[in-house]
Amino acid sequence: IGETTISNSLFATKILVDEAIPEVHEFKKSICNEADGDSQRLTHLSSQGPHSIYNEFLTLSEKMQLDEIFDTAKECFCATYATIVGIDNNMWYYDSCKQCNKKVEYEGGGKYWCTKCDLHFKSAPKRYKVTVTVQDDSGSATFVMFDREIFQVLQISAMNLKEMWDKENKEDAYPEELNKLLDKKFLFRIHISKYNLEQNWNKYTVVRLTEDENVIKSFLEVDSLEEKDVEVESTKQKDSISVIADNEDSSICSITPTKRSFKDSTNDGKVGETSPAQLSTSKKGQ
């Protein structure tokens, strides 16, 4: 007591609770919409996640064409390059929980109930849930796209689009703005879930999409490199067969890698008399 000491706050942390900080206030305003007297948070996440976009599509996802997705027997994430060719005309949005974003039930009287959070709300933000048909060279499939991915393309929230649609009072199955999705090519990252496998459910959830030219180029180059490897290997095999044919005695037939003598291929066993069998290849084991 009474002694003078020296200390520092190098490793101290100052926490402010409900402090009137202008910067914080502006940030909160930028992510909130005022509706029904409540602050409804409609946050649209940026394309950046815990992993880089390259890793998500090229390393952390299995590369597949659409026809391969149906044959997958394990839960996984996969990446596929396809074009949106159709939009389901069923409901394109849903009423969501402000806590967990899951669908809520309307109880009547302007109240909603979230079964997951077991909470009641006076309002529920509209969020996108759009079912689309996609296509590539191998076939077609059904994907389900949610809020972040649709907003990424349309740059308008489901709530604002619903308000516009209601004011226009059109009888269309869905707002014409959604047609901007049609004929768009994306690199999709989808989740083949346990539910897909166990329930034989062939609608797959899109967890990420990109139009980034560099990512798509890298994705497609993997295909190109694999095809070149197959072509080179095939060429090597053909060259090997050709060399055998050139170097073997004329009494040896080298139509297949397994050498067959003329005698074995003739109808009556006489050398020099060929049969149609010599003019075709045969699969191993036949």
Coordinates of C-alpha atoms in Angstrom, one line a residue:
I1 CA 0.0 0.0 0.0
G2 CA 1.3 3.4 -0.9
E3 CA 4.0 1.8 -3.2
T4 CA 4.3 3.0 -6.8
T5 CA 4.4 0.2 -9.4
I6 CA 4.7 0.0 -13.2
S7 CA 2.5 -2.4 -15.2
N8 CA 1.4 -2.7 -18.8
S9 CA -1.8 -3.8 -20.6
L10 CA -0.1 -5.5 -23.5
F11 CA -2.2 -8.7 -23.2
A12 CA -5.4 -7.2 -21.8
T13 CA -8.7 -7.2 -23.7
K14 CA -11.3 -4.5 -23.4
I15 CA -14.9 -5.6 -24.0
L16 CA -17.6 -3.1 -24.8
V17 CA -21.2 -4.1 -24.3
D18 CA -23.9 -2.2 -26.1
E19 CA -21.6 0.7 -26.5
A20 CA -22.7 3.5 -28.8
I21 CA -20.0 3.1 -31.5
P22 CA -20.9 4.8 -34.8
E23 CA -18.9 2.2 -36.9
V24 CA -20.8 -0.7 -35.2
H25 CA -24.1 1.0 -35.7
E26 CA -23.4 1.5 -39.5
F27 CA -22.4 -2.2 -39.8
K28 CA -25.5 -3.4 -38.1
K29 CA -27.6 -1.2 -40.4
S30 CA -25.9 -2.7 -43.5
I31 CA -27.0 -6.3 -42.6
C32 CA -30.4 -5.7 -41.3
N33 CA -33.8 -4.9 -42.8
E34 CA -36.6 -3.4 -40.7
A35 CA -39.9 -5.2 -41.1
D36 CA -42.9 -5.7 -38.8
G37 CA -41.1 -3.7 -36.1
D38 CA -38.4 -6.4 -35.8
S39 CA -34.8 -6.3 -37.1
Q40 CA -34.7 -9.2 -39.6
R41 CA -31.2 -10.3 -40.3
L42 CA -30.8 -11.2 -44.0
T43 CA -27.1 -11.9 -44.3
H44 CA -25.7 -13.0 -47.6
L45 CA -22.3 -14.5 -47.1
S46 CA -19.5 -13.7 -49.4
S47 CA -18.0 -16.4 -51.6
Q48 CA -15.1 -16.8 -49.3
G49 CA -15.3 -19.7 -46.9
P50 CA -12.9 -21.5 -44.5
H51 CA -11.2 -23.1 -47.6
S52 CA -10.1 -21.3 -50.7
I53 CA -12.4 -21.7 -53.7
Y54 CA -9.7 -23.7 -55.5
N55 CA -9.5 -26.2 -52.7
E56 CA -13.3 -26.5 -52.4
F57 CA -13.8 -27.4 -56.0
L58 CA -10.5 -29.0 -57.0
T59 CA -9.2 -30.7 -53.9
L60 CA -12.0 -31.2 -51.4
S61 CA -14.6 -32.4 -53.9
E62 CA -14.7 -35.5 -56.1
K63 CA -14.8 -34.7 -59.8
M64 CA -17.9 -36.1 -61.5
Q65 CA -20.2 -35.9 -64.5
L66 CA -23.9 -35.9 -63.9
D67 CA -24.3 -39.6 -64.8
E68 CA -21.7 -40.6 -62.2
I69 CA -23.6 -38.9 -59.4
F70 CA -26.4 -41.4 -59.5
D71 CA -23.9 -44.3 -59.3
T72 CA -22.2 -42.9 -56.2
A73 CA -22.6 -45.2 -53.2
K74 CA -21.0 -43.1 -50.5
E75 CA -21.7 -39.8 -48.8
C76 CA -19.4 -37.1 -50.3
F77 CA -19.0 -33.7 -51.9
C78 CA -18.6 -33.6 -55.6
A79 CA -17.9 -30.9 -58.2
T80 CA -19.5 -30.9 -61.6
Y81 CA -19.7 -28.4 -64.5
A82 CA -23.2 -28.1 -65.9
T83 CA -25.9 -25.8 -67.4
I84 CA -29.2 -24.9 -65.8
V85 CA -31.9 -25.8 -68.3
G86 CA -35.1 -25.7 -66.3
I87 CA -36.7 -24.3 -63.2
D88 CA -39.3 -26.1 -61.1
N89 CA -42.5 -24.1 -60.9
N90 CA -43.3 -25.1 -57.4
M91 CA -42.6 -22.8 -54.4
W92 CA -39.4 -20.9 -55.0
Y93 CA -39.0 -19.5 -51.4
Y94 CA -39.8 -20.4 -47.9
D95 CA -40.5 -18.7 -44.5
S96 CA -37.4 -19.1 -42.4
C97 CA -36.3 -19.0 -38.8
K98 CA -34.3 -15.9 -37.9
Q99 CA -32.1 -18.1 -35.6
C100 CA -31.2 -21.2 -37.7
N101 CA -32.6 -20.3 -41.2
K102 CA -34.7 -23.5 -41.3
K103 CA -38.3 -23.5 -42.5
V104 CA -40.9 -22.4 -39.9
E105 CA -44.5 -23.2 -39.6
Y106 CA -47.2 -20.5 -39.7
E107 CA -49.4 -20.8 -36.6
G108 CA -51.9 -18.1 -37.6
G109 CA -52.4 -14.7 -36.1
G110 CA -49.1 -13.5 -37.6
K111 CA -47.0 -16.0 -35.6
Y112 CA -44.5 -18.5 -36.8
W113 CA -42.9 -21.5 -34.9
C114 CA -39.5 -23.1 -35.5
T115 CA -39.6 -26.8 -34.6
K116 CA -35.8 -27.0 -34.4
C117 CA -35.3 -24.0 -32.1
D118 CA -38.7 -24.4 -30.4
L119 CA -39.2 -20.7 -30.7
H120 CA -42.1 -18.5 -31.8
F121 CA -41.7 -15.4 -34.0
K122 CA -43.9 -12.6 -35.2
S123 CA -42.2 -12.6 -38.6
A124 CA -40.2 -14.9 -40.8
P125 CA -37.8 -13.7 -43.5
K126 CA -38.3 -15.2 -47.0
R127 CA -35.4 -17.2 -48.3
Y128 CA -34.7 -18.8 -51.6
K129 CA -35.2 -22.5 -52.3
V130 CA -35.2 -23.1 -56.0
T131 CA -35.2 -26.5 -57.7
V132 CA -33.5 -26.6 -61.1
T133 CA -32.7 -29.1 -63.8
V134 CA -29.1 -29.1 -64.9
Q135 CA -27.5 -30.8 -67.9
D136 CA -24.1 -31.8 -69.2
D137 CA -22.8 -34.1 -72.0
S138 CA -23.6 -37.2 -69.9
G139 CA -27.2 -36.4 -68.9
S140 CA -29.3 -34.4 -66.6
A141 CA -30.0 -34.1 -62.8
T142 CA -32.0 -32.2 -60.3
F143 CA -30.3 -29.7 -57.9
V144 CA -31.7 -27.6 -55.1
M145 CA -30.3 -24.1 -54.7
F146 CA -30.7 -22.0 -51.6
D147 CA -30.4 -18.4 -50.5
R148 CA -26.7 -17.7 -50.8
E149 CA -26.3 -19.2 -54.3
I150 CA -29.4 -17.6 -55.8
F151 CA -28.6 -14.2 -54.3
Q152 CA -25.1 -14.6 -55.7
V153 CA -26.6 -14.7 -59.2
L154 CA -29.7 -12.4 -58.9
Q155 CA -28.3 -9.8 -56.4
I156 CA -31.7 -9.4 -54.9
S157 CA -33.0 -10.9 -51.7
A158 CA -36.0 -13.3 -51.7
M159 CA -37.9 -11.0 -49.5
N160 CA -37.5 -8.0 -51.8
L161 CA -38.3 -10.2 -54.9
K162 CA -41.4 -11.5 -53.2
E163 CA -42.6 -8.0 -52.5
M164 CA -42.0 -6.9 -56.1
W165 CA -43.8 -10.0 -57.3
D166 CA -46.8 -9.3 -55.1
K167 CA -47.1 -5.7 -56.2
E168 CA -47.0 -6.7 -59.9
N169 CA -49.8 -9.2 -59.1
K170 CA -48.8 -11.5 -62.0
E171 CA -50.1 -15.0 -62.4
D172 CA -46.7 -16.4 -63.3
A173 CA -45.6 -19.5 -61.4
Y174 CA -42.5 -17.6 -60.2
P175 CA -40.9 -14.2 -60.8
E176 CA -39.4 -13.7 -64.2
E177 CA -36.2 -12.6 -62.6
L178 CA -35.5 -16.3 -61.8
N179 CA -35.2 -16.9 -65.5
K180 CA -31.8 -15.2 -65.3
L181 CA -30.6 -18.6 -64.0
L182 CA -31.6 -20.4 -67.3
D183 CA -28.8 -21.3 -69.7
K184 CA -26.2 -20.3 -67.1
K185 CA -23.1 -22.6 -66.8
F186 CA -21.7 -23.0 -63.4
L187 CA -19.2 -25.2 -61.6
F188 CA -21.4 -26.7 -58.9
R189 CA -20.3 -28.2 -55.6
I190 CA -23.0 -30.5 -54.3
H191 CA -23.5 -32.7 -51.3
I192 CA -24.4 -36.3 -51.9
S193 CA -25.9 -36.9 -48.4
K194 CA -26.8 -39.9 -46.3
Y195 CA -30.5 -39.1 -47.0
N196 CA -29.8 -39.1 -50.8
L197 CA -28.3 -42.6 -50.5
E198 CA -30.7 -44.2 -47.9
Q199 CA -33.9 -42.8 -49.4
N200 CA -32.9 -43.0 -53.0
W201 CA -33.5 -39.2 -53.2
N202 CA -32.2 -37.8 -56.5
K203 CA -32.4 -34.1 -55.7
Y204 CA -29.0 -32.9 -54.6
T205 CA -28.2 -29.8 -52.6
V206 CA -25.9 -27.2 -54.1
V207 CA -23.5 -25.9 -51.4
R208 CA -21.4 -23.7 -53.6
L209 CA -21.2 -22.5 -57.2
T210 CA -18.8 -20.4 -59.2
E211 CA -18.4 -18.7 -62.6
D212 CA -14.8 -17.9 -61.8
E213 CA -13.0 -18.5 -65.2
N214 CA -9.7 -19.5 -63.6
V215 CA -11.3 -22.1 -61.4
I216 CA -13.4 -23.5 -64.2
K217 CA -10.4 -23.6 -66.5
S218 CA -8.3 -25.5 -63.9
F219 CA -11.3 -27.9 -63.4
L220 CA -11.6 -28.6 -67.1
E221 CA -7.9 -28.9 -67.6
V222 CA -7.9 -31.9 -65.3
D223 CA -10.2 -33.6 -67.8
S224 CA -8.0 -32.6 -70.7
L225 CA -4.9 -34.0 -69.0
E226 CA -6.6 -37.3 -68.2
E227 CA -7.8 -37.7 -71.8
K228 CA -4.3 -37.0 -73.1
D229 CA -2.9 -39.7 -70.7
V230 CA -5.4 -42.2 -72.1
E231 CA -4.6 -41.2 -75.7
V232 CA -0.9 -41.5 -75.1
E233 CA -1.3 -45.0 -73.5
S234 CA -3.5 -46.1 -76.3
T235 CA -1.0 -44.9 -78.9
K236 CA 1.8 -46.8 -77.1
Q237 CA -0.2 -50.0 -77.2
K238 CA -0.9 -49.6 -80.9
D239 CA 2.8 -48.9 -81.7
S240 CA 3.7 -51.9 -79.7
I241 CA 1.4 -54.1 -81.7
S242 CA 2.6 -52.6 -84.9
V243 CA 6.3 -53.4 -84.0
I244 CA 5.4 -57.0 -83.2
A245 CA 3.7 -57.3 -86.6
D246 CA 6.7 -55.9 -88.4
N247 CA 9.2 -58.0 -86.6
E248 CA 7.5 -61.4 -86.4
D249 CA 7.7 -64.1 -89.0
S250 CA 5.0 -63.8 -91.7
S251 CA 3.5 -67.0 -90.3
I252 CA 2.5 -65.1 -87.2
C253 CA -0.7 -63.0 -86.9
S254 CA -0.5 -60.0 -84.6
I255 CA -4.0 -58.6 -84.8
T256 CA -4.2 -58.8 -81.0
P257 CA -1.5 -58.5 -78.4
T258 CA -1.8 -62.3 -78.0
K259 CA 0.0 -63.8 -81.0
R260 CA -2.1 -66.3 -83.0
S261 CA -0.7 -68.5 -85.7
F262 CA -2.4 -68.8 -89.1
K263 CA -2.9 -72.5 -88.4
D264 CA -4.9 -71.8 -85.3
S265 CA -7.1 -69.4 -87.2
T266 CA -7.9 -71.4 -90.4
N267 CA -11.0 -73.4 -91.0
D268 CA -9.3 -76.7 -91.9
G269 CA -5.9 -76.3 -90.2
K270 CA -4.0 -75.7 -93.4
V271 CA -1.3 -73.1 -93.2
G272 CA -1.9 -70.1 -95.5
E273 CA -5.7 -70.4 -95.7
T274 CA -7.2 -67.6 -93.6
S275 CA -10.6 -67.3 -92.1
P276 CA -12.8 -64.3 -91.2
A277 CA -11.6 -64.8 -87.6
Q278 CA -8.3 -63.3 -88.6
L279 CA -9.9 -60.1 -89.6
S280 CA -11.3 -59.2 -86.2
T281 CA -10.1 -58.8 -82.6
S282 CA -11.4 -60.7 -79.6
K283 CA -11.8 -59.7 -76.0
K284 CA -9.7 -61.3 -73.4
G285 CA -11.2 -64.5 -72.1
Q286 CA -13.2 -65.2 -75.3

